[in-house]
């Protein structure tokens, strides 16, 4: 497993947590608004005079927290649906898989905008709009793994011994897919970061007093027209770097948990 994505992710988390704590409470100073990087502030200031480095770190912390909650909830929902489909089988499996197809057919961003717009500024609505649209991929992976596990020897032995479906699911099937669910949650994380930032950028996400990376980018649209390019570049680079690092961490875990290719001896 490559270490650099995890080192980079740790650095991002430390930056998001430590910088606002070390900087202390921030007060709006309109006399220092839109100062370029280097003039009293390493990364410049925004249109309210806040230090952009501190503001970006605080926004990154909120975006990461919401994205992590969304990823965990999506993995839990997908795990439950996939486990139920593979365990019960028959018509129940067919109905659940058609439900998965139906959710996959919906445009996730549009559904997220509708849900978030109904309760604008509510973090619960942001979490629900992302978690309720990202679980189908987890459900499909879990179901496929479980269908392969049900033909294994220990599962067949438990069933022949008279074990119930609930016992088999809890004792054998659930541990068999826990690792895949963890991988799926980490893979979903960069998607959750992008969606949360997009919703806030479109104005249906968090309110400006709860700054996320998306809301900072939304506020920077007017500042860029005045030449303050750093108000868009700093949070934009933070968003891209975070998404890429999270995606690299997910790919690293996926490669580490993949089954090794069979060797052919000649």
Short mmCIF file of C-alpha atoms in Angstrom, two decimals:
data_model
loop_
_atom_site.label_atom_id
_atom_site.label_comp_id
_atom_site.label_asym_id
_atom_site.label_seq_id
_atom_site.Cartn_x
_atom_site.Cartn_y
_atom_site.Cartn_z
CA UNK A 1 0.00 0.00 0.00
CA UNK A 2 1.37 3.39 -0.97
CA UNK A 3 1.97 5.69 1.98
CA UNK A 4 2.04 9.10 0.33
CA UNK A 5 -1.77 9.48 0.01
CA UNK A 6 -2.18 8.83 3.74
CA UNK A 7 0.62 11.22 4.62
CA UNK A 8 -1.00 13.88 2.44
CA UNK A 9 -4.44 13.21 3.94
CA UNK A 10 -2.98 13.48 7.44
CA UNK A 11 -1.37 16.81 6.52
CA UNK A 12 -4.69 18.11 5.17
CA UNK A 13 -6.53 17.08 8.33
CA UNK A 14 -3.85 18.65 10.56
CA UNK A 15 -4.04 21.86 8.53
CA UNK A 16 -7.84 21.95 8.82
CA UNK A 17 -7.83 21.33 12.57
CA UNK A 18 -4.70 23.10 13.78
CA UNK A 19 -4.75 26.39 11.85
CA UNK A 20 -8.12 27.70 13.18
CA UNK A 21 -7.15 26.68 16.72
CA UNK A 22 -3.76 28.39 16.56
CA UNK A 23 -5.20 31.52 14.92
CA UNK A 24 -7.96 31.95 17.49
CA UNK A 25 -11.23 33.82 16.93
CA UNK A 26 -11.39 35.86 13.72
CA UNK A 27 -12.96 39.32 13.54
CA UNK A 28 -14.09 41.01 10.34
CA UNK A 29 -11.78 43.87 9.36
CA UNK A 30 -13.09 45.61 6.26
CA UNK A 31 -10.08 47.93 6.23
CA UNK A 32 -7.94 44.86 5.46
CA UNK A 33 -10.33 43.41 2.87
CA UNK A 34 -8.97 41.79 -0.31
CA UNK A 35 -5.31 42.12 0.55
CA UNK A 36 -3.13 40.02 -1.76
CA UNK A 37 -0.98 37.17 -0.43
CA UNK A 38 2.10 38.27 1.45
CA UNK A 39 0.85 41.69 2.58
CA UNK A 40 0.20 40.93 6.24
CA UNK A 41 -1.34 37.55 5.42
CA UNK A 42 0.32 34.51 3.87
CA UNK A 43 -2.61 33.68 1.56
CA UNK A 44 -4.28 37.10 1.56
CA UNK A 45 -7.68 38.14 2.92
CA UNK A 46 -11.26 37.84 1.67
CA UNK A 47 -13.83 40.59 1.08
CA UNK A 48 -14.61 40.76 4.82
CA UNK A 49 -10.98 41.04 5.88
CA UNK A 50 -10.70 37.52 7.25
CA UNK A 51 -7.37 35.75 6.89
CA UNK A 52 -7.91 33.45 3.91
CA UNK A 53 -5.65 30.70 5.24
CA UNK A 54 -7.66 30.47 8.47
CA UNK A 55 -10.94 30.79 6.58
CA UNK A 56 -9.97 28.02 4.15
CA UNK A 57 -8.83 25.74 6.97
CA UNK A 58 -12.13 26.21 8.80
CA UNK A 59 -14.10 25.59 5.61
CA UNK A 60 -12.01 22.50 4.84
CA UNK A 61 -12.73 21.10 8.30
CA UNK A 62 -16.49 21.48 7.80
CA UNK A 63 -16.38 20.01 4.28
CA UNK A 64 -14.35 17.01 5.42
CA UNK A 65 -16.62 16.40 8.41
CA UNK A 66 -19.78 16.48 6.31
CA UNK A 67 -18.21 14.35 3.59
CA UNK A 68 -17.07 11.74 6.12
CA UNK A 69 -20.56 11.52 7.65
CA UNK A 70 -22.09 11.18 4.17
CA UNK A 71 -19.61 8.47 3.18
CA UNK A 72 -20.27 6.44 6.34
CA UNK A 73 -24.05 6.72 5.99
CA UNK A 74 -23.90 5.76 2.31
CA UNK A 75 -21.78 2.72 3.15
CA UNK A 76 -24.15 1.67 5.95
CA UNK A 77 -27.24 1.98 3.72
CA UNK A 78 -25.56 0.15 0.86
CA UNK A 79 -24.31 -2.56 3.20
CA UNK A 80 -27.80 -3.08 4.64
CA UNK A 81 -29.46 -3.22 1.19
CA UNK A 82 -26.82 -5.53 -0.28
CA UNK A 83 -26.92 -7.82 2.74
CA UNK A 84 -30.73 -8.02 2.64
CA UNK A 85 -30.79 -8.70 -1.11
CA UNK A 86 -28.19 -11.47 -0.98
CA UNK A 87 -29.56 -13.09 2.19
CA UNK A 88 -33.28 -13.12 1.37
CA UNK A 89 -32.92 -13.67 -2.38
CA UNK A 90 -35.83 -14.44 -4.68
CA UNK A 91 -38.34 -11.72 -5.44
CA UNK A 92 -37.01 -9.57 -2.58
CA UNK A 93 -33.59 -9.50 -4.22
CA UNK A 94 -35.17 -8.57 -7.56
CA UNK A 95 -37.16 -5.71 -6.02
CA UNK A 96 -34.14 -4.28 -4.20
CA UNK A 97 -31.99 -4.44 -7.32
CA UNK A 98 -34.66 -2.62 -9.33
CA UNK A 99 -34.65 0.01 -6.58
CA UNK A 100 -30.89 0.31 -6.95
CA UNK A 101 -31.29 0.73 -10.72
CA UNK A 102 -33.95 3.39 -10.19
CA UNK A 103 -31.77 5.43 -7.82
CA UNK A 104 -28.80 5.09 -10.19
CA UNK A 105 -30.94 6.39 -13.07
CA UNK A 106 -31.65 9.63 -11.21
CA UNK A 107 -29.25 12.57 -11.70
CA UNK A 108 -27.58 12.69 -8.28
CA UNK A 109 -26.74 16.38 -8.36
CA UNK A 110 -30.29 17.39 -9.31
CA UNK A 111 -31.77 15.22 -6.56
CA UNK A 112 -29.26 16.66 -4.10
CA UNK A 113 -30.18 20.22 -5.08
CA UNK A 114 -33.89 19.49 -4.61
CA UNK A 115 -33.40 17.95 -1.16
CA UNK A 116 -30.98 20.65 0.00
CA UNK A 117 -33.22 23.44 -1.32
CA UNK A 118 -36.15 22.22 0.78
CA UNK A 119 -34.16 22.84 3.98
CA UNK A 120 -31.65 25.41 2.82
CA UNK A 121 -28.68 25.88 5.14
CA UNK A 122 -29.45 22.79 7.23
CA UNK A 123 -26.43 20.42 7.54
CA UNK A 124 -28.83 17.47 7.95
CA UNK A 125 -30.31 18.21 4.51
CA UNK A 126 -26.82 18.30 3.00
CA UNK A 127 -25.95 14.95 4.54
CA UNK A 128 -29.27 13.41 3.44
CA UNK A 129 -28.98 14.73 -0.12
CA UNK A 130 -25.57 13.06 -0.56
CA UNK A 131 -26.06 9.88 1.47
CA UNK A 132 -29.38 9.01 -0.19
CA UNK A 133 -27.87 9.18 -3.69
CA UNK A 134 -24.49 7.44 -3.24
CA UNK A 135 -25.40 4.12 -1.62
CA UNK A 136 -26.38 2.06 -4.75
CA UNK A 137 -22.78 1.42 -5.80
CA UNK A 138 -22.03 0.07 -2.32
CA UNK A 139 -25.12 -2.15 -2.43
CA UNK A 140 -24.07 -3.70 -5.75
CA UNK A 141 -20.53 -4.43 -4.55
CA UNK A 142 -21.76 -5.92 -1.27
CA UNK A 143 -24.37 -8.07 -3.02
CA UNK A 144 -21.82 -9.42 -5.49
CA UNK A 145 -19.39 -10.30 -2.70
CA UNK A 146 -22.13 -11.96 -0.66
CA UNK A 147 -23.39 -14.05 -3.57
CA UNK A 148 -19.86 -15.41 -3.91
CA UNK A 149 -19.59 -15.98 -0.15
CA UNK A 150 -22.87 -17.89 0.10
CA UNK A 151 -21.39 -20.72 -1.98
CA UNK A 152 -18.43 -21.12 0.37
CA UNK A 153 -18.03 -24.21 2.52
CA UNK A 154 -18.57 -22.66 5.94
CA UNK A 155 -21.83 -21.01 4.93
CA UNK A 156 -23.17 -24.25 3.45
CA UNK A 157 -22.08 -26.11 6.60
CA UNK A 158 -23.90 -23.62 8.84
CA UNK A 159 -27.09 -23.96 6.82
CA UNK A 160 -26.93 -27.76 6.84
CA UNK A 161 -26.49 -27.59 10.62
CA UNK A 162 -29.79 -25.71 10.87
CA UNK A 163 -28.53 -22.16 11.34
CA UNK A 164 -31.05 -19.41 10.59
CA UNK A 165 -30.59 -16.80 7.88
CA UNK A 166 -30.06 -14.13 10.53
CA UNK A 167 -27.31 -16.16 12.20
CA UNK A 168 -25.57 -16.84 8.88
CA UNK A 169 -25.77 -13.18 7.90
CA UNK A 170 -24.45 -11.97 11.26
CA UNK A 171 -21.76 -14.60 11.78
CA UNK A 172 -20.46 -15.26 8.28
CA UNK A 173 -21.71 -12.85 5.61
CA UNK A 174 -21.38 -9.53 7.42
CA UNK A 175 -17.70 -10.04 8.38
CA UNK A 176 -16.99 -11.14 4.80
CA UNK A 177 -18.03 -7.77 3.35
CA UNK A 178 -16.99 -5.39 6.14
CA UNK A 179 -13.71 -4.68 4.38
CA UNK A 180 -15.46 -3.94 1.08
CA UNK A 181 -17.84 -1.58 2.87
CA UNK A 182 -14.86 0.29 4.36
CA UNK A 183 -13.25 0.58 0.93
CA UNK A 184 -16.54 1.82 -0.53
CA UNK A 185 -16.86 4.48 2.19
CA UNK A 186 -13.37 5.82 1.45
CA UNK A 187 -14.01 5.76 -2.30
CA UNK A 188 -17.25 7.73 -1.75
CA UNK A 189 -15.41 10.38 0.30
CA UNK A 190 -14.08 12.46 -2.64
CA UNK A 191 -17.50 12.33 -4.32
CA UNK A 192 -19.08 13.59 -1.11
CA UNK A 193 -16.55 16.44 -0.90
CA UNK A 194 -17.35 17.49 -4.49
CA UNK A 195 -21.12 17.28 -4.01
CA UNK A 196 -21.13 19.21 -0.74
CA UNK A 197 -18.96 21.93 -2.27
CA UNK A 198 -21.16 22.06 -5.38
CA UNK A 199 -24.34 22.45 -3.33
CA UNK A 200 -22.81 25.25 -1.26
CA UNK A 201 -21.44 26.89 -4.40
CA UNK A 202 -24.93 26.86 -5.96
CA UNK A 203 -26.37 28.56 -2.87
CA UNK A 204 -28.47 25.66 -1.54
CA UNK A 205 -25.85 24.35 0.87
CA UNK A 206 -24.54 25.77 4.10
CA UNK A 207 -25.08 29.38 5.05
CA UNK A 208 -22.12 31.81 4.75
CA UNK A 209 -21.59 31.85 8.53
CA UNK A 210 -20.85 28.10 8.30
CA UNK A 211 -18.19 28.42 5.65
CA UNK A 212 -17.40 25.37 3.55
CA UNK A 213 -15.15 25.23 0.51
CA UNK A 214 -18.19 25.56 -1.76
CA UNK A 215 -19.50 28.65 -0.01
CA UNK A 216 -16.04 30.27 -0.15
CA UNK A 217 -15.91 29.62 -3.89
CA UNK A 218 -19.39 31.06 -4.28
CA UNK A 219 -18.44 34.24 -2.43
CA UNK A 220 -15.26 34.57 -4.50
CA UNK A 221 -17.14 34.90 -7.80
CA UNK A 222 -17.66 38.62 -7.31
CA UNK A 223 -14.21 39.19 -5.82
CA UNK A 224 -12.45 37.75 -8.87
CA UNK A 225 -14.03 40.43 -11.05
CA UNK A 226 -12.19 43.04 -8.96
CA UNK A 227 -8.85 41.28 -9.46
CA UNK A 228 -8.77 39.36 -6.18
CA UNK A 229 -7.88 36.04 -7.81
CA UNK A 230 -6.55 34.52 -4.57
CA UNK A 231 -10.03 34.38 -3.03
CA UNK A 232 -10.93 31.79 -5.68
CA UNK A 233 -7.54 30.12 -6.12
CA UNK A 234 -6.88 29.25 -2.46
CA UNK A 235 -10.15 27.40 -1.65
CA UNK A 236 -10.23 25.98 -5.18
CA UNK A 237 -6.78 24.43 -4.80
CA UNK A 238 -7.73 23.13 -1.36
CA UNK A 239 -10.83 21.47 -2.82
CA UNK A 240 -8.97 19.87 -5.74
CA UNK A 241 -6.10 18.67 -3.54
CA UNK A 242 -8.46 17.17 -0.96
CA UNK A 243 -10.54 15.34 -3.57
CA UNK A 244 -7.45 13.97 -5.34
CA UNK A 245 -5.83 12.80 -2.10
CA UNK A 246 -9.04 11.13 -0.91
CA UNK A 247 -9.38 9.40 -4.28
CA UNK A 248 -5.75 8.22 -4.07
CA UNK A 249 -6.39 6.82 -0.57
CA UNK A 250 -9.42 4.91 -1.85
CA UNK A 251 -7.45 3.52 -4.79
CA UNK A 252 -4.64 2.50 -2.45
CA UNK A 253 -6.98 0.54 -0.18
CA UNK A 254 -8.74 -1.02 -3.16
CA UNK A 255 -5.43 -2.30 -4.54
CA UNK A 256 -4.38 -3.58 -1.11
CA UNK A 257 -7.63 -5.51 -0.58
CA UNK A 258 -7.90 -6.88 -4.12
CA UNK A 259 -7.43 -10.59 -4.50
CA UNK A 260 -4.02 -11.48 -5.95
CA UNK A 261 -4.00 -12.75 -9.50
CA UNK A 262 -3.54 -16.50 -9.77
CA UNK A 263 -0.06 -17.61 -10.75
CA UNK A 264 0.41 -19.94 -13.68
CA UNK A 265 3.28 -22.37 -13.27
CA UNK A 266 4.96 -23.70 -16.34
#
